PDB file of C-alpha atoms in Angstrom:
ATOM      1  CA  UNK A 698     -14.153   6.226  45.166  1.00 31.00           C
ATOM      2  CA  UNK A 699     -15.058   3.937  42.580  1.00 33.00           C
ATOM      3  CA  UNK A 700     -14.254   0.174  42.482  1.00 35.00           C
ATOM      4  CA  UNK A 701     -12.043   0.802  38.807  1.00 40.00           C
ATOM      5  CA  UNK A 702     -10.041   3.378  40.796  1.00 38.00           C
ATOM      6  CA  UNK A 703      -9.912   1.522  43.863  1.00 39.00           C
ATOM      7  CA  UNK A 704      -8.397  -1.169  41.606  1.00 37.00           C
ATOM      8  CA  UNK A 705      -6.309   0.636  40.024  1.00 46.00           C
ATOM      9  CA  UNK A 706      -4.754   2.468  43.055  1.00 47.00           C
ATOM     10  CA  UNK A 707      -4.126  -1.363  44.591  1.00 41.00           C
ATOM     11  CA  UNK A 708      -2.179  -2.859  41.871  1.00 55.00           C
ATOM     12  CA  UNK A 709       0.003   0.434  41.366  1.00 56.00           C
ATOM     13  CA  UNK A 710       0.418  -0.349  44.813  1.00 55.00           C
ATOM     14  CA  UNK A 711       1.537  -4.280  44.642  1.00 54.00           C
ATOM     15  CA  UNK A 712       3.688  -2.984  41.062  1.00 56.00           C
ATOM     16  CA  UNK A 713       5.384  -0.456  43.147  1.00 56.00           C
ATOM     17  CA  UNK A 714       6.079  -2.649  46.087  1.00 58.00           C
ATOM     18  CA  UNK A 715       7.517  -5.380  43.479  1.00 56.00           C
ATOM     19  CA  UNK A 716      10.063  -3.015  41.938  1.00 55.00           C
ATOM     20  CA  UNK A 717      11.052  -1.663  45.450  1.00 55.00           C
ATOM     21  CA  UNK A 718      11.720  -4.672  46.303  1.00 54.00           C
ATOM     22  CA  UNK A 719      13.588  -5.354  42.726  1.00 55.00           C
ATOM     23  CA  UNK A 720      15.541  -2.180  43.453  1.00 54.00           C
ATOM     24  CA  UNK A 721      16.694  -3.086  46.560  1.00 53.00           C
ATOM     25  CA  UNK A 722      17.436  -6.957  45.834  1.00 54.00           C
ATOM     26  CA  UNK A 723      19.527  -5.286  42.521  1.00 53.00           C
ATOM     27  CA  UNK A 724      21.388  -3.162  44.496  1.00 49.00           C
ATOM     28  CA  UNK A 725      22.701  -5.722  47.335  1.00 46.00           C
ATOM     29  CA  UNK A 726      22.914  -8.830  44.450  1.00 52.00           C
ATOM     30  CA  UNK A 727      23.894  -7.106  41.122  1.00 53.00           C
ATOM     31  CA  UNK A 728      26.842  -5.035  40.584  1.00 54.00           C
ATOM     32  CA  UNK A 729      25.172  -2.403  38.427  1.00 56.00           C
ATOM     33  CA  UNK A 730      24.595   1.107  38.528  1.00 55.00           C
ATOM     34  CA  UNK A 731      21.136   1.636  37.248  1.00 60.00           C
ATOM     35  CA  UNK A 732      18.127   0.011  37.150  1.00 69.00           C
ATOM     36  CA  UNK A 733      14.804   0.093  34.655  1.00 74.00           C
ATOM     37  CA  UNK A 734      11.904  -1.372  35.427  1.00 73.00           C
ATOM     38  CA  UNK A 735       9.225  -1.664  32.758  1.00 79.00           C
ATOM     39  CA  UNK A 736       5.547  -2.997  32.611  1.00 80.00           C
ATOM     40  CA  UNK A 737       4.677  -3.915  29.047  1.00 82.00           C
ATOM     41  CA  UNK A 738       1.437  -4.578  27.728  1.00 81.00           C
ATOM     42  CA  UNK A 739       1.158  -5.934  24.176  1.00 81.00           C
ATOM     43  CA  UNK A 740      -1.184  -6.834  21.830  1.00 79.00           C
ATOM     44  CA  UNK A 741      -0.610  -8.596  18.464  1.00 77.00           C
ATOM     45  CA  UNK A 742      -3.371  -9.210  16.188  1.00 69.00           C
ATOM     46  CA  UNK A 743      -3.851 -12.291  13.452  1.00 63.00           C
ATOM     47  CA  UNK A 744      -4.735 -11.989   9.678  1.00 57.00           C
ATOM     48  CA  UNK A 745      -8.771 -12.421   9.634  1.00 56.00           C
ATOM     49  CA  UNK A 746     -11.180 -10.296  11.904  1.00 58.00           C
ATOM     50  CA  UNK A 747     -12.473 -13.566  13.515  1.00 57.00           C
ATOM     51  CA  UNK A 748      -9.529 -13.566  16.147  1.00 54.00           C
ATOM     52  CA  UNK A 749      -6.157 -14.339  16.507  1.00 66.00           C
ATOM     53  CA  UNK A 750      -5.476 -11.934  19.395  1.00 74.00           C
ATOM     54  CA  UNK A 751      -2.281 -12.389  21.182  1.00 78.00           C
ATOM     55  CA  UNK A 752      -2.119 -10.588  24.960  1.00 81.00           C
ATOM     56  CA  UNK A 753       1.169 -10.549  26.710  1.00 84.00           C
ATOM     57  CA  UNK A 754       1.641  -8.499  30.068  1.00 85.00           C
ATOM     58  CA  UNK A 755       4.952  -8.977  31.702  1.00 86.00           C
ATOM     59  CA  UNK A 756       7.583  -7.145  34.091  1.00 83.00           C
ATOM     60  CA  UNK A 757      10.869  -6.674  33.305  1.00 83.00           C
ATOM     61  CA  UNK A 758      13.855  -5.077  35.337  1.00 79.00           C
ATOM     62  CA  UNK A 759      17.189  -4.010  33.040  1.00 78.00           C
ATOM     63  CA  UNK A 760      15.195  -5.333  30.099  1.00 80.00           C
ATOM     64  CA  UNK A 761      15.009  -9.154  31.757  1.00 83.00           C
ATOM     65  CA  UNK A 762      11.585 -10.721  31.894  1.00 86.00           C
ATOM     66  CA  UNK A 763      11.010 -11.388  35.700  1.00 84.00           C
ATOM     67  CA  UNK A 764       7.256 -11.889  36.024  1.00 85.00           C
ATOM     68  CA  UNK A 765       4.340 -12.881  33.242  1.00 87.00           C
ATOM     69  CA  UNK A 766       1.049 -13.444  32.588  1.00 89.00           C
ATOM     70  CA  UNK A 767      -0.710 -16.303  30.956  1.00 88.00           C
ATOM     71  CA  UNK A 768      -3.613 -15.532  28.951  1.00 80.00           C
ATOM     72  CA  UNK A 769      -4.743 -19.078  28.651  1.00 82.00           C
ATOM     73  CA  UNK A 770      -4.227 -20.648  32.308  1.00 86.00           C
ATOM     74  CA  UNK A 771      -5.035 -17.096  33.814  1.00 86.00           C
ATOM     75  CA  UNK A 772      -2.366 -16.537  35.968  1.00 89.00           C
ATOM     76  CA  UNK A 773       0.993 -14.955  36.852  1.00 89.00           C
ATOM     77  CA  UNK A 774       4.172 -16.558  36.226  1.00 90.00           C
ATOM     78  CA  UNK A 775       7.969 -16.223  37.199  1.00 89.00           C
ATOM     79  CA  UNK A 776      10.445 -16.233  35.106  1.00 87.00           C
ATOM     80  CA  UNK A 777      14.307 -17.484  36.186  1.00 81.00           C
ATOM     81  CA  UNK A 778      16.189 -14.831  34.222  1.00 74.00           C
ATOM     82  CA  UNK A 779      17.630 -13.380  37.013  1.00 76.00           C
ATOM     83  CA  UNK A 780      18.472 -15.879  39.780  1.00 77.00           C
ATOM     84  CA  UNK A 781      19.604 -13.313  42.459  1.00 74.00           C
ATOM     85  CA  UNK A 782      15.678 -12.009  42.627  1.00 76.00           C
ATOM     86  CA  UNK A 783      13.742 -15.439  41.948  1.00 79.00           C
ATOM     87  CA  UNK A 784      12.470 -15.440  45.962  1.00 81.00           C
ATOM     88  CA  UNK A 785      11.488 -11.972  45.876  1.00 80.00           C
ATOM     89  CA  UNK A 786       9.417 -12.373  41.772  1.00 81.00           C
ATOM     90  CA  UNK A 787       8.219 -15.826  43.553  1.00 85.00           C
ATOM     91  CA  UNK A 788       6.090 -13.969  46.472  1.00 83.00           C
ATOM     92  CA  UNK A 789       4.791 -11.604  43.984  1.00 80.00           C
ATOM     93  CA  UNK A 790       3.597 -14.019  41.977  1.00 85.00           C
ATOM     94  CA  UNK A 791       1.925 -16.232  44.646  1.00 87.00           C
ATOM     95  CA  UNK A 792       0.629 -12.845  46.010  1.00 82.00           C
ATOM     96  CA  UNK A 793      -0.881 -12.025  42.341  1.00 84.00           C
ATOM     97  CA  UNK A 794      -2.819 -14.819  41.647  1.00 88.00           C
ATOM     98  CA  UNK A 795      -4.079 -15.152  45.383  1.00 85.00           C
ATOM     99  CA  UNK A 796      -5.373 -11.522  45.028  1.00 78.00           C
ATOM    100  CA  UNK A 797      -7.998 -10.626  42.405  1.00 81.00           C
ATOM    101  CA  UNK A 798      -7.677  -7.117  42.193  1.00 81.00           C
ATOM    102  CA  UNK A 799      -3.585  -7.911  40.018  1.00 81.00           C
ATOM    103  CA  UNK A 800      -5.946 -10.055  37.841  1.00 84.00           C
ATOM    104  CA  UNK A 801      -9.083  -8.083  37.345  1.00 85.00           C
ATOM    105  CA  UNK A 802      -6.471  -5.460  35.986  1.00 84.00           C
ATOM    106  CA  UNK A 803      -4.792  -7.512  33.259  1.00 85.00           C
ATOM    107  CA  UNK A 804      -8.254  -9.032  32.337  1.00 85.00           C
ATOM    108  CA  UNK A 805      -9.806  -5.864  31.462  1.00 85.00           C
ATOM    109  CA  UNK A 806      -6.293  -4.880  29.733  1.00 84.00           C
ATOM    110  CA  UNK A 807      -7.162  -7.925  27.850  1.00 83.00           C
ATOM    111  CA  UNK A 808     -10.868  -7.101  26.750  1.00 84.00           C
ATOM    112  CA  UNK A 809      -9.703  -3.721  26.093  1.00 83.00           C
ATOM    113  CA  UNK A 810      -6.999  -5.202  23.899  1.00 81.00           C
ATOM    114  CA  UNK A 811      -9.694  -7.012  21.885  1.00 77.00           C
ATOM    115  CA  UNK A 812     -12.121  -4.055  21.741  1.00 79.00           C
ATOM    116  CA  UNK A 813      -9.647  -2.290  20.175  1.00 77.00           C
ATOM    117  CA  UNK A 814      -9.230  -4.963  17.535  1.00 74.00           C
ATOM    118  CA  UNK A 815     -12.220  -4.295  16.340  1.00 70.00           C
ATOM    119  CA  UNK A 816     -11.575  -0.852  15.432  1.00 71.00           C
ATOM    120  CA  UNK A 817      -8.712  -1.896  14.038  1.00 70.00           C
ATOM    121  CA  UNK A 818     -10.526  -3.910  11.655  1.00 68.00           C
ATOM    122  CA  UNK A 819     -13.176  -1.404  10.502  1.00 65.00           C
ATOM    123  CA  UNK A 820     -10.701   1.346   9.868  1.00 65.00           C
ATOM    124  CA  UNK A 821      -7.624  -0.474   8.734  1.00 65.00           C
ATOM    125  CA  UNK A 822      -7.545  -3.852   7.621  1.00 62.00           C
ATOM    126  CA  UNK A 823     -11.099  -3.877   5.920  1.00 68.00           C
ATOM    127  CA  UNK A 824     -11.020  -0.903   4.499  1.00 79.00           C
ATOM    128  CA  UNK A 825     -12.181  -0.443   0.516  1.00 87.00           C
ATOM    129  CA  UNK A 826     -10.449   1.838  -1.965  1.00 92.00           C
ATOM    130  CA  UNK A 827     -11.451   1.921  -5.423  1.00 94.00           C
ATOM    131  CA  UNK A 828      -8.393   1.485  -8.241  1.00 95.00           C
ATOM    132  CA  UNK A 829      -8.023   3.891 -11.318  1.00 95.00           C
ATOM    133  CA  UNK A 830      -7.014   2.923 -14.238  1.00 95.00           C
ATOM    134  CA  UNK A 831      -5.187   3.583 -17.722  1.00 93.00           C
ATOM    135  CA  UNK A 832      -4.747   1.666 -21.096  1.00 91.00           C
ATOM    136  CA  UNK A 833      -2.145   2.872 -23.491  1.00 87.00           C
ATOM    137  CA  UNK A 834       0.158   1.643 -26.008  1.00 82.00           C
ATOM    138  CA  UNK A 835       3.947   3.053 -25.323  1.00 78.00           C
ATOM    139  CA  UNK A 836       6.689   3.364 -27.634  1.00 66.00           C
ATOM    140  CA  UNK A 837       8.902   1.649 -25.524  1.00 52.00           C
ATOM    141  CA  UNK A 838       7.994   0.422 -22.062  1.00 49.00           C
ATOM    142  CA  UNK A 839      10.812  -0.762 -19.941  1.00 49.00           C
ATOM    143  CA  UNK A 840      13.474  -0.971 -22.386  1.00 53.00           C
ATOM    144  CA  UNK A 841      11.602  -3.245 -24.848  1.00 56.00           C
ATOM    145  CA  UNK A 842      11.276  -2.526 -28.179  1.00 62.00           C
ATOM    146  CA  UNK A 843       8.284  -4.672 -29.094  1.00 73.00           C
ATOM    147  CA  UNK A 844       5.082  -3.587 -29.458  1.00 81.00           C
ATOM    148  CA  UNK A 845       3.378  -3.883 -26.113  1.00 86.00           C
ATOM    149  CA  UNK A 846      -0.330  -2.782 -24.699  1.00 89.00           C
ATOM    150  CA  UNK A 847       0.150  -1.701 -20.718  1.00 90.00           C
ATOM    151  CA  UNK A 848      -2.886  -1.094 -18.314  1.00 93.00           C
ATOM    152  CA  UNK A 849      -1.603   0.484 -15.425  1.00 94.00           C
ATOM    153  CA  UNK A 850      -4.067   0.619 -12.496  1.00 96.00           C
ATOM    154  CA  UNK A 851      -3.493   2.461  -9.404  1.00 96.00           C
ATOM    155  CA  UNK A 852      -4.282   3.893  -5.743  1.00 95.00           C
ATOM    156  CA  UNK A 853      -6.633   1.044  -4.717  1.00 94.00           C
ATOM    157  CA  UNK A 854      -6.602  -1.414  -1.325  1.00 91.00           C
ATOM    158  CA  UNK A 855      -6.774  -3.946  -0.224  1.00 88.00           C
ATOM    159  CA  UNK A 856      -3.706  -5.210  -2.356  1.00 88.00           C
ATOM    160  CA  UNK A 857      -5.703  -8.402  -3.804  1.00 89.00           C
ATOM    161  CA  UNK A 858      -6.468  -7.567  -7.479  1.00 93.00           C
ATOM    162  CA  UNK A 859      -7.433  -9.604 -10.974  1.00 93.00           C
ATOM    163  CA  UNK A 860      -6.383  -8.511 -14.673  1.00 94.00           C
ATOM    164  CA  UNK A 861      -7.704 -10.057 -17.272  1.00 92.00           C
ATOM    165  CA  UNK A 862      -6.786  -8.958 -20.880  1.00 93.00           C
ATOM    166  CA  UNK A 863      -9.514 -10.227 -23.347  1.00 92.00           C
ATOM    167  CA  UNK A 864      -9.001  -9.553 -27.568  1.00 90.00           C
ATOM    168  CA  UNK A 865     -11.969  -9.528 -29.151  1.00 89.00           C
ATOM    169  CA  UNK A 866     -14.420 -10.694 -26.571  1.00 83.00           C
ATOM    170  CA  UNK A 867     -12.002 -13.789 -25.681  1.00 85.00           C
ATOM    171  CA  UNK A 868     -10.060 -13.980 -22.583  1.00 83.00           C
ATOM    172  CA  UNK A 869      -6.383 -14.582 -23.280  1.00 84.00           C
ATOM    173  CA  UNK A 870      -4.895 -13.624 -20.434  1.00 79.00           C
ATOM    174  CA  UNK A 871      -6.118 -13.867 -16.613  1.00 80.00           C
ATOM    175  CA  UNK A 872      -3.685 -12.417 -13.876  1.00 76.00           C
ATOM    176  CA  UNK A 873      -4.683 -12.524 -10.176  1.00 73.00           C
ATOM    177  CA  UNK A 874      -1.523 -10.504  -8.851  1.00 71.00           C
ATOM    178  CA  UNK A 875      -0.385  -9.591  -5.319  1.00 73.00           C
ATOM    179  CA  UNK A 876       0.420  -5.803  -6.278  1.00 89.00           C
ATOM    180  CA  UNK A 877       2.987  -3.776  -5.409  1.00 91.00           C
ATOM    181  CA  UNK A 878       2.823  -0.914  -2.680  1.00 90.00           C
ATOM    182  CA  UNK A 879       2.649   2.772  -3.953  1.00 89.00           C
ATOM    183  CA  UNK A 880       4.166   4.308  -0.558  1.00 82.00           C
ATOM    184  CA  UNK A 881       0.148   5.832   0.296  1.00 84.00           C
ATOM    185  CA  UNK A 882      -1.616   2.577   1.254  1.00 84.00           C
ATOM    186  CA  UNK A 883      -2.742   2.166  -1.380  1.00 91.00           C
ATOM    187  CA  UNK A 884      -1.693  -0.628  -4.318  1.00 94.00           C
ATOM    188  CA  UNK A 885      -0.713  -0.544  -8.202  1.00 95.00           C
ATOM    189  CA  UNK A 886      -0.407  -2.968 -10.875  1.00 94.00           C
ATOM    190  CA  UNK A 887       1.234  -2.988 -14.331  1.00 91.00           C
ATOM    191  CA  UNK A 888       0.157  -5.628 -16.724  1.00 90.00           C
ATOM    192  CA  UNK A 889       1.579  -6.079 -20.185  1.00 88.00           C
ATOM    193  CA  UNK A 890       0.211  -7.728 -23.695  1.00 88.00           C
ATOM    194  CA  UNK A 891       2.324  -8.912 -26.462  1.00 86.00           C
ATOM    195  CA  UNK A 892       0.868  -7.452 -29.540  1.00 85.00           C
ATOM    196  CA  UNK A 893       2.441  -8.820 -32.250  1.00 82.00           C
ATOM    197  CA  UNK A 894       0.417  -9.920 -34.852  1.00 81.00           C
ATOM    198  CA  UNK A 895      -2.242  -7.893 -34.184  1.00 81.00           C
ATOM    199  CA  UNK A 896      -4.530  -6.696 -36.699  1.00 83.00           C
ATOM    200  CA  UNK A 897      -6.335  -3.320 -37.317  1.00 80.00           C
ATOM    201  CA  UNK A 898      -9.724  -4.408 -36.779  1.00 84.00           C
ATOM    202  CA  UNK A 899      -8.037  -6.242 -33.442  1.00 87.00           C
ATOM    203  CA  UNK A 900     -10.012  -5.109 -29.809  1.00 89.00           C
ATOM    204  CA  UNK A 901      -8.267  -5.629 -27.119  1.00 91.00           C
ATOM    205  CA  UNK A 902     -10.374  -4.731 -22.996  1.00 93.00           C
ATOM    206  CA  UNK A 903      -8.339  -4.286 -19.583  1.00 94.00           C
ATOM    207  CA  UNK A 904     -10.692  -6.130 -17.283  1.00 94.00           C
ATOM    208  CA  UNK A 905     -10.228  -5.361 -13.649  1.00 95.00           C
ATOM    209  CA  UNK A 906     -11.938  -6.557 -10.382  1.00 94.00           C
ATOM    210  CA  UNK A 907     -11.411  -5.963  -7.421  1.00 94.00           C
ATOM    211  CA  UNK A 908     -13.592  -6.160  -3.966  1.00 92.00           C
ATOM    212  CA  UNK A 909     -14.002  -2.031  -4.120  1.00 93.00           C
ATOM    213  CA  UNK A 910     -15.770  -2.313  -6.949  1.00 94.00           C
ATOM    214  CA  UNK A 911     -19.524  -3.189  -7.449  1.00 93.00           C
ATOM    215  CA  UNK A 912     -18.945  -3.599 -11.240  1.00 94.00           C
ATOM    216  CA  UNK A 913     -15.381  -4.587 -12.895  1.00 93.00           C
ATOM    217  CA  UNK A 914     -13.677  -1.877 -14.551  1.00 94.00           C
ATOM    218  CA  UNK A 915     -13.037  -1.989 -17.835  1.00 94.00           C
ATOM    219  CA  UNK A 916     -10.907   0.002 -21.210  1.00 93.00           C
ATOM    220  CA  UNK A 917     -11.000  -1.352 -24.540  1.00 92.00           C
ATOM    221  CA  UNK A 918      -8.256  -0.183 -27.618  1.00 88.00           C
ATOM    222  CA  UNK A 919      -8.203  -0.705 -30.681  1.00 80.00           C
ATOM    223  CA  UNK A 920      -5.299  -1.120 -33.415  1.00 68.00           C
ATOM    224  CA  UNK A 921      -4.340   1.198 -35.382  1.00 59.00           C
ATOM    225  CA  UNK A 922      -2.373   4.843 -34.902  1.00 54.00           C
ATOM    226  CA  UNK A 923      -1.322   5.613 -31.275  1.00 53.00           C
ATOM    227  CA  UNK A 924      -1.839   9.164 -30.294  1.00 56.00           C
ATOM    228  CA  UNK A 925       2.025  10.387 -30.959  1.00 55.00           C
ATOM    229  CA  UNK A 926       1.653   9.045 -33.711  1.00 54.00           C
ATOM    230  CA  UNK A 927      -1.246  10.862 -34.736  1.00 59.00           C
ATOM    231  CA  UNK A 928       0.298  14.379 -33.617  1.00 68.00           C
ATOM    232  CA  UNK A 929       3.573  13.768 -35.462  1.00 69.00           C
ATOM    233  CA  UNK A 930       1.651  13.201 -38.512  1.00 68.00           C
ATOM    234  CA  UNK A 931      -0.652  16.023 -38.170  1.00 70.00           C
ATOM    235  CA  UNK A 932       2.654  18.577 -37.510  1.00 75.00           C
ATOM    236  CA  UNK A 933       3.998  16.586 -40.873  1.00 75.00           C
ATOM    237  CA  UNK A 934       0.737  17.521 -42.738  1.00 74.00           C
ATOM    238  CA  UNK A 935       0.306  20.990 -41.550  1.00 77.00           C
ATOM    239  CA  UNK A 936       4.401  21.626 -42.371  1.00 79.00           C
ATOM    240  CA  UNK A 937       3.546  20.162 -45.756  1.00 75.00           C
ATOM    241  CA  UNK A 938       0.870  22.126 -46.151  1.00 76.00           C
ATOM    242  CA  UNK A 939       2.231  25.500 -45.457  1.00 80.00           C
ATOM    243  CA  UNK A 940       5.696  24.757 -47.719  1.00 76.00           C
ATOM    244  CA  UNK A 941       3.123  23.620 -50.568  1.00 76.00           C
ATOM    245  CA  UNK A 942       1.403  26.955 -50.397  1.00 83.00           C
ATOM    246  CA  UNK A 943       4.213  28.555 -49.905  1.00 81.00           C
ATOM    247  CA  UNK A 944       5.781  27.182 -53.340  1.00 76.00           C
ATOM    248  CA  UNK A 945       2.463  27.674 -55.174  1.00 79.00           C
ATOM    249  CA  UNK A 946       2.399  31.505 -53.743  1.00 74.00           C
ATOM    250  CA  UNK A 947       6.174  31.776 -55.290  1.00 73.00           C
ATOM    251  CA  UNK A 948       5.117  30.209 -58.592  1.00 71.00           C
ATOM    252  CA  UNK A 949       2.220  32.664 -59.268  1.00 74.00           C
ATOM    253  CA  UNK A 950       4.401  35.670 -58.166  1.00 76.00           C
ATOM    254  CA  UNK A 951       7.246  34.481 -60.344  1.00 72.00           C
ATOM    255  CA  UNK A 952       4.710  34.759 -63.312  1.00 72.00           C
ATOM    256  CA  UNK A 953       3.417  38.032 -62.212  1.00 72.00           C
ATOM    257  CA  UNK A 954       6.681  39.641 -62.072  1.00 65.00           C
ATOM    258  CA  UNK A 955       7.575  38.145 -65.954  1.00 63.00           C
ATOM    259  CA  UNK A 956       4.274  39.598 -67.194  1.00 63.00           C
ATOM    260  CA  UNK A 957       4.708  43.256 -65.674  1.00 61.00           C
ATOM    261  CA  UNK A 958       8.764  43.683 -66.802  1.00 55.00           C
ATOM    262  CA  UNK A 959       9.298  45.824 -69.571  1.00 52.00           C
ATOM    263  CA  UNK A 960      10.159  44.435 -72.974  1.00 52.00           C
ATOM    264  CA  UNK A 961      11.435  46.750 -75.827  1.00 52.00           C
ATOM    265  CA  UNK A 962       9.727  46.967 -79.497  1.00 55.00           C
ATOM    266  CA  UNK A 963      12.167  46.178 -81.954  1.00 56.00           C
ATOM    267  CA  UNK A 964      12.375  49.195 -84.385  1.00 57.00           C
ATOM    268  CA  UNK A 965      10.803  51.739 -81.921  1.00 50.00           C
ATOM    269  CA  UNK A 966      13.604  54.223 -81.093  1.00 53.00           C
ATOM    270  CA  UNK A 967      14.326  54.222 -85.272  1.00 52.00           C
ATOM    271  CA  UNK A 968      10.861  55.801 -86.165  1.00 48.00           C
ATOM    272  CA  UNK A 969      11.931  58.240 -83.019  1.00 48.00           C
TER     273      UNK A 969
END
């Protein structure tokens, strides 16, 4: 048998004998009629991938703490929740920390706690997804009827982002947002520009970066006719177009039909 197992098999042992004990102490002291006893292990991790690892093991019977660990002294603690089984939680504890096998086991929970972190890390929190992104020029965005210039940019992580809007090769705008969540993991933005008094030789560049990208992303538009506008007055010119020919096509058949009626000669049925 090998010395993990060995371990193992001793402090199932000891956590047994505690909650038999637990059991039997609940049923003599406590006027209850069932009992839980739980072992939780728990691990909570900080913001940054140096550290910040949090490792709790306790016991608790009927959801009351009754016997901890301390991560930073090293040893087992009791707690007073339940005063009827403080003796019993009290020899446990003494007979924890005296034995090494009860705290071999919670320091390789520990370690395996932290070598999980680092997984963690990698796959989760550092993670690197690049944004898309789309400049446009609405109607009406949001209710608003002024004339406004959106970049939307979407589907990237982490959420830290920067939008700069720059007219004509000067920055007038810089926004280093804290996007909003798109329901995927991933992050999107919507940034707005006043355009009022623009002009039509006016450029105006959505400038993203973020730390997916190697290069910042960037759109430039230009003033002038938006695309709807463009189609409506394209339909206009073709519906113009085909009434115009359709007028000129009745004017020249009008005149054919006047020079093909028949018009009598004056005179003719006399010299009949």
């Amino acid at each position: 048998m090998s010395a993990n197992a060995s371990i193992s098999d001793w402090t199932a042992e000891m956590r047994g004998s505690l909650a038999g004990l637990l059991l039997v102490c609940s049923a003599i002291s406590l006027p209850a009629t069932g009992y839980v006893m739980e072992e939780i292990t728990l691990c909570t991790y900080g913001d940054d991938k140096q550290g910040n690892i949090t490792f709790y093991f306790r016991i608790a019977f009927n959801h009351q703490p009754v016997l901890g660990y301390d991560n930073h002294e090293k040893m087992f603690f009791p707690y007073q929740s339940i005063p009827q089984m403080n003796e019993v939680v009290k020899k446990f504890t003494t007979e924890f920390n005296t034995k090494p096998d009860m705290l071999n086991y919670v320091t390789s929970e520990e370690k395996r706690c932290k070598d999980e972190k680092k997984t963690f890390w990698n796959d989760t929190v550092e993670r690197r997804v690049k944004p898309s992104m789309e400049l446009f020029f609405p109607e009406q965005f949001a209710g608003e009827a002024l004339p406004v210039l959106i970049c939307h940019v979407w589907g990237f992580y982490p959420q830290n982002i920067v939008v700069t809007w720059i007219k004509n090769e000067n920055t007038v705008l810089r926004n280093e947002t804290q996007a909003v969540r798109s329901g995927d993991w991933t992050y999107q933005v919507f940034t707005k520009l006043d355009l009022r008094g623009s002009l039509p030789e006016d450029n105006y560049t959505c400038f993203v970066e973020h730390p997916s990208l190697d290069e910042p992303m960037m759109k430039t538009w230009k003033a002038g006719l938006t695309s709807v506008q463009i189609v409506k007055i394209s339909v206009s010119a073709v519906v113009f177009g085909l009434g115009l020919i359709t007028l000129i096509a009745g004017v020249l058949c009008l005149k054919n039909a006047k020079r093909s009626s028949y018009i009598p000669i004056p005179g003719y049925n006399d010299v009949q």
